[in-house]
């Protein structure tokens, strides 16, 4: 069975290179379409929900920076066609799974850290994405967190 549409979830940190490289490799080998997704998480959530200040400007800056980084990746990865880099706002697990459904992706590629318990095999986001994923999930092992 060949994959037809590979969705690579990237956190836009330095660690996303091996995840992207593996996603590209699988897509090229399968002759599949390659899409990228990054989810910008609401800042208020990181602070526990109730924040007594207006974060909208900071949030916009974060969104703009992510947009620039995604655009730069598009230059390095010409296999990702115009319109196939998705920048969404929300919660990573939900955003990645929903997009995979909408776009009929048959493989999601995520990075995974060695942490503790089950997380020895799957990083937390990878674990989250796997549960309830609409398709196969490839967890690319990243270097162990220090
Ligand atoms: P984590 O478990 O949060 O360290 O992340 C592991 C992997 O989940 C990353 O390598 C990405 O593939 C994916 N991921 C984490 N955060 C995001 C995000 N905000 N948007 C898209 N993918 C993400």
Short mmCIF file of N, CA and C and ligand atoms in Angstrom, two decimals:
data_model
loop_
_atom_site.label_atom_id
_atom_site.label_comp_id
_atom_site.label_asym_id
_atom_site.label_seq_id
_atom_site.Cartn_x
_atom_site.Cartn_y
_atom_site.Cartn_z
N UNK A 1 0.83 -1.20 0.00
CA UNK A 1 0.00 0.00 0.00
C UNK A 1 0.87 1.25 0.00
N UNK A 2 0.55 2.17 -0.87
CA UNK A 2 1.35 3.40 -0.92
C UNK A 2 0.61 4.54 -0.24
N UNK A 3 1.36 5.39 0.45
CA UNK A 3 0.73 6.58 1.02
C UNK A 3 0.51 7.59 -0.09
N UNK A 4 -0.60 8.33 0.04
CA UNK A 4 -0.92 9.32 -0.99
C UNK A 4 -0.79 10.76 -0.52
N UNK A 5 -0.98 10.94 0.79
CA UNK A 5 -0.88 12.31 1.31
C UNK A 5 -0.27 12.28 2.72
N UNK A 6 0.94 12.80 2.80
CA UNK A 6 1.68 12.79 4.07
C UNK A 6 1.60 14.17 4.72
N UNK A 7 1.18 14.18 5.98
CA UNK A 7 1.09 15.45 6.72
C UNK A 7 2.16 15.46 7.80
N UNK A 8 3.09 16.42 7.72
CA UNK A 8 4.15 16.52 8.72
C UNK A 8 3.80 17.63 9.71
N UNK A 9 3.73 17.25 10.99
CA UNK A 9 3.44 18.23 12.05
C UNK A 9 4.75 18.77 12.58
N UNK A 10 4.91 20.08 12.51
CA UNK A 10 6.19 20.65 12.95
C UNK A 10 5.98 21.70 14.04
N UNK A 11 6.89 21.64 15.03
CA UNK A 11 6.77 22.61 16.12
C UNK A 11 7.61 23.86 15.85
N UNK A 12 8.29 23.90 14.71
CA UNK A 12 9.12 25.03 14.27
C UNK A 12 10.31 25.30 15.19
N UNK A 13 10.72 24.31 15.99
CA UNK A 13 11.97 24.44 16.75
C UNK A 13 13.08 23.85 15.88
N UNK A 14 14.32 23.92 16.39
CA UNK A 14 15.46 23.35 15.64
C UNK A 14 15.27 21.86 15.43
N UNK A 15 14.46 21.25 16.29
CA UNK A 15 14.28 19.80 16.22
C UNK A 15 13.37 19.34 15.08
N UNK A 16 12.76 20.28 14.38
CA UNK A 16 11.78 19.82 13.38
C UNK A 16 12.46 19.29 12.11
N UNK A 17 13.79 19.56 11.95
CA UNK A 17 14.46 19.10 10.72
C UNK A 17 14.38 17.59 10.48
N UNK A 18 14.72 16.75 11.49
CA UNK A 18 14.63 15.30 11.23
C UNK A 18 13.21 14.83 10.93
N UNK A 19 12.24 15.50 11.53
CA UNK A 19 10.83 15.12 11.32
C UNK A 19 10.44 15.44 9.87
N UNK A 20 10.83 16.65 9.46
CA UNK A 20 10.54 17.07 8.09
C UNK A 20 11.27 16.20 7.06
N UNK A 21 12.53 15.92 7.36
CA UNK A 21 13.33 15.12 6.43
C UNK A 21 12.72 13.74 6.24
N UNK A 22 12.25 13.13 7.35
CA UNK A 22 11.66 11.81 7.26
C UNK A 22 10.33 11.86 6.50
N UNK A 23 9.55 12.89 6.80
CA UNK A 23 8.27 13.04 6.10
C UNK A 23 8.48 13.20 4.61
N UNK A 24 9.47 14.01 4.26
CA UNK A 24 9.75 14.21 2.83
C UNK A 24 10.19 12.90 2.18
N UNK A 25 11.07 12.19 2.89
CA UNK A 25 11.59 10.92 2.34
C UNK A 25 10.43 9.95 2.06
N UNK A 26 9.53 9.82 3.02
CA UNK A 26 8.40 8.90 2.84
C UNK A 26 7.51 9.38 1.70
N UNK A 27 7.27 10.69 1.64
CA UNK A 27 6.40 11.23 0.58
C UNK A 27 7.01 10.99 -0.79
N UNK A 28 8.30 11.27 -0.91
CA UNK A 28 8.97 11.11 -2.21
C UNK A 28 8.95 9.63 -2.62
N UNK A 29 9.26 8.75 -1.66
CA UNK A 29 9.30 7.31 -1.96
C UNK A 29 7.94 6.79 -2.41
N UNK A 30 6.89 7.38 -1.87
CA UNK A 30 5.52 6.92 -2.20
C UNK A 30 4.89 7.72 -3.33
N UNK A 31 5.57 8.74 -3.80
CA UNK A 31 4.98 9.62 -4.80
C UNK A 31 3.76 10.35 -4.23
N UNK A 32 3.84 10.66 -2.93
CA UNK A 32 2.69 11.26 -2.23
C UNK A 32 2.78 12.78 -2.17
N UNK A 33 1.63 13.38 -1.95
CA UNK A 33 1.59 14.81 -1.70
C UNK A 33 2.16 15.05 -0.30
N UNK A 34 2.86 16.18 -0.13
CA UNK A 34 3.46 16.50 1.18
C UNK A 34 2.88 17.81 1.71
N UNK A 35 2.30 17.75 2.91
CA UNK A 35 1.75 18.96 3.53
C UNK A 35 2.39 19.15 4.90
N UNK A 36 2.45 20.41 5.32
CA UNK A 36 3.00 20.73 6.64
C UNK A 36 1.92 21.40 7.48
N UNK A 37 2.02 21.21 8.78
CA UNK A 37 1.11 21.93 9.67
C UNK A 37 1.85 22.37 10.93
N UNK A 38 1.58 23.62 11.30
CA UNK A 38 2.03 24.10 12.61
C UNK A 38 0.83 24.72 13.30
N UNK A 39 0.70 24.40 14.58
CA UNK A 39 -0.41 24.95 15.36
C UNK A 39 0.13 25.98 16.36
N UNK A 40 -0.40 27.17 16.29
CA UNK A 40 -0.04 28.18 17.29
C UNK A 40 -1.02 28.03 18.44
N UNK A 41 -0.46 27.77 19.60
CA UNK A 41 -1.34 27.55 20.76
C UNK A 41 -1.72 28.88 21.41
N UNK A 42 -2.97 29.01 21.84
CA UNK A 42 -3.39 30.24 22.50
C UNK A 42 -2.50 30.51 23.72
N UNK A 43 -1.94 31.71 23.80
CA UNK A 43 -1.02 32.03 24.90
C UNK A 43 -1.70 31.92 26.25
N UNK A 44 -2.95 32.33 26.30
CA UNK A 44 -3.67 32.29 27.58
C UNK A 44 -3.68 30.88 28.15
N UNK A 45 -3.71 29.87 27.26
CA UNK A 45 -3.74 28.48 27.71
C UNK A 45 -2.44 28.13 28.43
N UNK A 46 -1.32 28.65 27.89
CA UNK A 46 -0.02 28.37 28.49
C UNK A 46 0.06 28.97 29.90
N UNK A 47 -0.68 30.06 30.13
CA UNK A 47 -0.67 30.69 31.45
C UNK A 47 -1.81 30.20 32.33
N UNK A 48 -2.47 29.15 31.91
CA UNK A 48 -3.52 28.56 32.73
C UNK A 48 -4.90 29.15 32.51
N UNK A 49 -5.09 29.87 31.42
CA UNK A 49 -6.43 30.33 31.08
C UNK A 49 -6.73 31.77 31.45
N UNK A 50 -6.64 32.08 32.75
CA UNK A 50 -7.07 33.41 33.21
C UNK A 50 -5.87 34.35 33.32
N UNK A 51 -5.70 35.23 32.34
CA UNK A 51 -4.55 36.13 32.38
C UNK A 51 -5.06 37.57 32.45
N UNK A 52 -4.63 38.32 33.47
CA UNK A 52 -5.16 39.68 33.64
C UNK A 52 -4.50 40.71 32.74
N UNK A 53 -4.19 40.36 31.50
CA UNK A 53 -3.65 41.35 30.55
C UNK A 53 -3.99 40.93 29.13
N UNK A 54 -3.88 41.91 28.24
CA UNK A 54 -4.24 41.66 26.85
C UNK A 54 -3.05 41.05 26.11
N UNK A 55 -3.23 39.81 25.69
CA UNK A 55 -2.12 39.10 25.02
C UNK A 55 -2.25 39.13 23.50
N UNK A 56 -3.25 39.86 23.01
CA UNK A 56 -3.54 39.75 21.57
C UNK A 56 -2.38 40.18 20.68
N UNK A 57 -1.65 41.25 21.14
CA UNK A 57 -0.54 41.72 20.31
C UNK A 57 0.60 40.69 20.28
N UNK A 58 0.91 40.17 21.47
CA UNK A 58 1.95 39.13 21.57
C UNK A 58 1.57 37.91 20.75
N UNK A 59 0.30 37.57 20.84
CA UNK A 59 -0.20 36.40 20.12
C UNK A 59 -0.06 36.62 18.61
N UNK A 60 -0.37 37.83 18.16
CA UNK A 60 -0.25 38.15 16.74
C UNK A 60 1.21 38.03 16.29
N UNK A 61 2.13 38.54 17.17
CA UNK A 61 3.57 38.46 16.85
C UNK A 61 3.99 37.00 16.69
N UNK A 62 3.51 36.18 17.61
CA UNK A 62 3.85 34.75 17.58
C UNK A 62 3.34 34.13 16.27
N UNK A 63 2.14 34.50 15.90
CA UNK A 63 1.53 33.99 14.67
C UNK A 63 2.35 34.43 13.44
N UNK A 64 2.73 35.72 13.43
CA UNK A 64 3.50 36.26 12.30
C UNK A 64 4.87 35.59 12.18
N UNK A 65 5.51 35.36 13.34
CA UNK A 65 6.82 34.70 13.31
C UNK A 65 6.70 33.29 12.77
N UNK A 66 5.65 32.61 13.20
CA UNK A 66 5.43 31.23 12.74
C UNK A 66 5.19 31.23 11.23
N UNK A 67 4.46 32.23 10.76
CA UNK A 67 4.16 32.33 9.32
C UNK A 67 5.47 32.50 8.52
N UNK A 68 6.36 33.37 9.03
CA UNK A 68 7.64 33.59 8.35
C UNK A 68 8.48 32.31 8.33
N UNK A 69 8.50 31.62 9.47
CA UNK A 69 9.30 30.38 9.54
C UNK A 69 8.76 29.33 8.58
N UNK A 70 7.45 29.22 8.53
CA UNK A 70 6.84 28.25 7.61
C UNK A 70 7.17 28.59 6.16
N UNK A 71 7.12 29.89 5.86
CA UNK A 71 7.42 30.33 4.49
C UNK A 71 8.87 29.99 4.15
N UNK A 72 9.78 30.19 5.12
CA UNK A 72 11.20 29.89 4.88
C UNK A 72 11.38 28.39 4.63
N UNK A 73 10.63 27.57 5.35
CA UNK A 73 10.73 26.12 5.14
C UNK A 73 10.28 25.73 3.75
N UNK A 74 9.31 26.46 3.24
CA UNK A 74 8.80 26.20 1.90
C UNK A 74 9.89 26.33 0.85
N UNK A 75 10.87 27.21 1.13
CA UNK A 75 11.99 27.40 0.20
C UNK A 75 12.90 26.18 0.24
N UNK A 76 13.15 25.69 1.47
CA UNK A 76 14.03 24.52 1.63
C UNK A 76 13.37 23.22 1.18
N UNK A 77 12.05 23.20 1.20
CA UNK A 77 11.32 21.97 0.85
C UNK A 77 10.37 22.24 -0.32
N UNK A 78 10.92 22.29 -1.53
CA UNK A 78 10.08 22.61 -2.69
C UNK A 78 9.01 21.56 -2.97
N UNK A 79 9.13 20.39 -2.33
CA UNK A 79 8.09 19.36 -2.51
C UNK A 79 6.76 19.81 -1.91
N UNK A 80 6.85 20.76 -0.96
CA UNK A 80 5.62 21.29 -0.35
C UNK A 80 5.10 22.40 -1.26
N UNK A 81 3.98 22.12 -1.91
CA UNK A 81 3.45 23.07 -2.89
C UNK A 81 2.74 24.23 -2.19
N UNK A 82 2.59 25.30 -2.95
CA UNK A 82 1.92 26.49 -2.44
C UNK A 82 0.52 26.10 -1.90
N UNK A 83 0.23 26.55 -0.73
CA UNK A 83 -1.09 26.25 -0.15
C UNK A 83 -1.11 24.96 0.67
N UNK A 84 0.00 24.24 0.67
CA UNK A 84 0.03 22.99 1.44
C UNK A 84 0.77 23.14 2.78
N UNK A 85 1.13 24.39 3.13
CA UNK A 85 1.68 24.68 4.46
C UNK A 85 0.55 25.30 5.26
N UNK A 86 0.15 24.66 6.35
CA UNK A 86 -1.01 25.14 7.09
C UNK A 86 -0.59 25.69 8.45
N UNK A 87 -1.04 26.90 8.72
CA UNK A 87 -0.78 27.51 10.01
C UNK A 87 -2.13 27.69 10.71
N UNK A 88 -2.30 26.99 11.82
CA UNK A 88 -3.59 27.01 12.49
C UNK A 88 -3.43 27.49 13.92
N UNK A 89 -4.53 27.86 14.50
CA UNK A 89 -4.56 28.38 15.85
C UNK A 89 -5.37 27.41 16.70
N UNK A 90 -4.82 26.96 17.80
CA UNK A 90 -5.60 26.05 18.64
C UNK A 90 -4.72 25.08 19.41
N UNK A 91 -5.24 23.88 19.56
CA UNK A 91 -4.55 22.87 20.35
C UNK A 91 -3.92 21.86 19.38
N UNK A 92 -2.60 21.55 19.53
CA UNK A 92 -1.93 20.71 18.53
C UNK A 92 -2.65 19.42 18.17
N UNK A 93 -3.01 18.62 19.16
CA UNK A 93 -3.63 17.32 18.85
C UNK A 93 -4.87 17.50 17.96
N UNK A 94 -5.77 18.38 18.42
CA UNK A 94 -7.02 18.58 17.70
C UNK A 94 -6.77 19.13 16.30
N UNK A 95 -5.89 20.13 16.24
CA UNK A 95 -5.62 20.79 14.96
C UNK A 95 -5.02 19.82 13.94
N UNK A 96 -4.08 19.01 14.41
CA UNK A 96 -3.40 18.07 13.50
C UNK A 96 -4.39 17.00 13.02
N UNK A 97 -5.15 16.45 13.97
CA UNK A 97 -6.11 15.40 13.59
C UNK A 97 -7.20 15.94 12.67
N UNK A 98 -7.73 17.13 12.99
CA UNK A 98 -8.80 17.70 12.16
C UNK A 98 -8.30 17.98 10.75
N UNK A 99 -7.09 18.53 10.65
CA UNK A 99 -6.55 18.84 9.33
C UNK A 99 -6.32 17.56 8.52
N UNK A 100 -5.80 16.54 9.21
CA UNK A 100 -5.56 15.26 8.52
C UNK A 100 -6.87 14.71 7.95
N UNK A 101 -7.95 14.87 8.71
CA UNK A 101 -9.27 14.42 8.24
C UNK A 101 -9.72 15.24 7.05
N UNK A 102 -9.68 16.55 7.22
CA UNK A 102 -10.14 17.47 6.15
C UNK A 102 -9.39 17.24 4.85
N UNK A 103 -8.08 17.00 4.97
CA UNK A 103 -7.23 16.91 3.78
C UNK A 103 -7.07 15.47 3.28
N UNK A 104 -7.79 14.55 3.89
CA UNK A 104 -7.68 13.13 3.52
C UNK A 104 -6.24 12.62 3.55
N UNK A 105 -5.53 12.98 4.60
CA UNK A 105 -4.14 12.50 4.72
C UNK A 105 -4.18 11.04 5.16
N UNK A 106 -3.23 10.25 4.68
CA UNK A 106 -3.20 8.86 5.13
C UNK A 106 -1.98 8.56 5.98
N UNK A 107 -1.15 9.57 6.22
CA UNK A 107 -0.04 9.42 7.16
C UNK A 107 0.26 10.76 7.82
N UNK A 108 0.34 10.73 9.15
CA UNK A 108 0.78 11.91 9.91
C UNK A 108 2.18 11.60 10.43
N UNK A 109 3.11 12.53 10.26
CA UNK A 109 4.47 12.35 10.78
C UNK A 109 4.69 13.36 11.91
N UNK A 110 5.10 12.85 13.08
CA UNK A 110 5.38 13.72 14.23
C UNK A 110 6.72 13.32 14.84
N UNK A 111 7.30 14.22 15.61
CA UNK A 111 8.52 13.91 16.34
C UNK A 111 8.18 13.31 17.68
N UNK A 112 9.07 12.51 18.20
CA UNK A 112 8.81 11.92 19.52
C UNK A 112 10.09 11.92 20.36
N UNK A 113 9.97 12.39 21.58
CA UNK A 113 11.11 12.42 22.51
C UNK A 113 11.08 11.20 23.42
N UNK A 114 12.25 10.82 23.91
CA UNK A 114 12.26 9.78 24.93
C UNK A 114 12.10 10.48 26.27
N UNK A 115 11.03 10.21 26.98
CA UNK A 115 10.86 10.91 28.26
C UNK A 115 10.70 9.91 29.39
N UNK A 116 9.49 9.56 29.73
CA UNK A 116 9.29 8.62 30.84
C UNK A 116 8.04 7.79 30.54
N UNK A 117 7.97 6.63 31.15
CA UNK A 117 6.81 5.76 30.93
C UNK A 117 6.61 5.51 29.45
N UNK A 118 5.38 5.64 29.02
CA UNK A 118 5.07 5.47 27.59
C UNK A 118 5.82 6.47 26.76
N UNK A 119 6.07 7.63 27.36
CA UNK A 119 6.76 8.70 26.65
C UNK A 119 8.20 8.32 26.32
N UNK A 120 8.67 7.16 26.86
CA UNK A 120 9.97 6.66 26.43
C UNK A 120 9.92 6.40 24.93
N UNK A 121 8.75 5.96 24.47
CA UNK A 121 8.58 5.67 23.04
C UNK A 121 7.96 6.86 22.31
N UNK A 122 7.05 7.52 22.96
CA UNK A 122 6.30 8.58 22.29
C UNK A 122 6.34 9.87 23.08
N UNK A 123 6.72 10.95 22.42
CA UNK A 123 6.66 12.25 23.08
C UNK A 123 5.20 12.59 23.33
N UNK A 124 4.95 13.55 24.15
CA UNK A 124 3.56 13.78 24.56
C UNK A 124 2.64 14.18 23.41
N UNK A 125 3.12 15.03 22.52
CA UNK A 125 2.25 15.41 21.41
C UNK A 125 2.04 14.21 20.48
N UNK A 126 3.10 13.45 20.26
CA UNK A 126 3.00 12.26 19.41
C UNK A 126 1.96 11.30 20.02
N UNK A 127 2.03 11.14 21.31
CA UNK A 127 1.09 10.27 22.01
C UNK A 127 -0.35 10.78 21.86
N UNK A 128 -0.50 12.08 22.05
CA UNK A 128 -1.81 12.72 21.89
C UNK A 128 -2.37 12.51 20.49
N UNK A 129 -1.52 12.74 19.50
CA UNK A 129 -1.96 12.67 18.10
C UNK A 129 -2.36 11.24 17.74
N UNK A 130 -1.59 10.28 18.26
CA UNK A 130 -1.84 8.87 17.95
C UNK A 130 -3.25 8.45 18.39
N UNK A 131 -3.66 8.93 19.57
CA UNK A 131 -4.97 8.53 20.08
C UNK A 131 -6.07 9.29 19.35
N UNK A 132 -6.82 8.56 18.55
CA UNK A 132 -7.90 9.20 17.80
C UNK A 132 -7.46 9.68 16.44
N UNK A 133 -6.25 9.32 16.02
CA UNK A 133 -5.79 9.75 14.69
C UNK A 133 -6.63 9.08 13.60
N UNK A 134 -6.95 9.81 12.54
CA UNK A 134 -7.79 9.24 11.48
C UNK A 134 -7.00 8.38 10.49
N UNK A 135 -5.69 8.25 10.72
CA UNK A 135 -4.84 7.51 9.76
C UNK A 135 -3.59 7.01 10.48
N UNK A 136 -2.66 6.45 9.72
CA UNK A 136 -1.40 5.99 10.31
C UNK A 136 -0.63 7.19 10.87
N UNK A 137 0.19 6.89 11.89
CA UNK A 137 1.05 7.94 12.47
C UNK A 137 2.47 7.40 12.52
N UNK A 138 3.39 8.18 11.99
CA UNK A 138 4.80 7.81 12.06
C UNK A 138 5.47 8.73 13.09
N UNK A 139 5.99 8.13 14.17
CA UNK A 139 6.66 8.91 15.21
C UNK A 139 8.16 8.85 14.96
N UNK A 140 8.75 9.97 14.63
CA UNK A 140 10.19 10.02 14.34
C UNK A 140 10.93 10.29 15.65
N UNK A 141 11.78 9.36 15.99
CA UNK A 141 12.48 9.46 17.29
C UNK A 141 13.46 10.63 17.26
N UNK A 142 13.29 11.55 18.21
CA UNK A 142 14.20 12.69 18.32
C UNK A 142 15.20 12.38 19.43
N UNK A 143 16.27 13.15 19.47
CA UNK A 143 17.28 12.92 20.51
C UNK A 143 16.63 13.02 21.88
N UNK A 144 17.15 12.20 22.79
CA UNK A 144 16.60 12.18 24.14
C UNK A 144 16.72 13.56 24.78
N UNK A 145 15.62 14.00 25.42
CA UNK A 145 15.66 15.28 26.11
C UNK A 145 16.65 15.20 27.26
N UNK A 146 17.47 16.28 27.43
CA UNK A 146 18.47 16.27 28.53
C UNK A 146 17.76 16.38 29.87
P1 LIG B 1 6.36 17.48 21.94
O1 LIG B 1 5.87 16.19 22.44
O2 LIG B 1 5.43 18.62 22.27
O3 LIG B 1 7.77 17.75 22.32
O4 LIG B 1 6.34 17.46 20.34
C1 LIG B 1 6.69 16.34 19.60
C2 LIG B 1 6.26 16.53 18.17
O5 LIG B 1 4.89 16.93 18.10
C3 LIG B 1 7.01 17.61 17.39
O6 LIG B 1 8.23 17.13 16.87
C4 LIG B 1 6.00 17.89 16.29
O7 LIG B 1 6.02 16.85 15.30
C5 LIG B 1 4.67 17.81 17.02
N1 LIG B 1 4.27 19.12 17.55
C6 LIG B 1 4.45 19.63 18.80
N2 LIG B 1 3.93 20.84 18.91
C7 LIG B 1 3.39 21.15 17.71
C8 LIG B 1 2.70 22.29 17.18
N3 LIG B 1 2.46 23.35 17.92
N4 LIG B 1 2.30 22.24 15.90
C9 LIG B 1 2.52 21.15 15.12
N5 LIG B 1 3.17 20.05 15.57
C10 LIG B 1 3.60 20.05 16.84
#
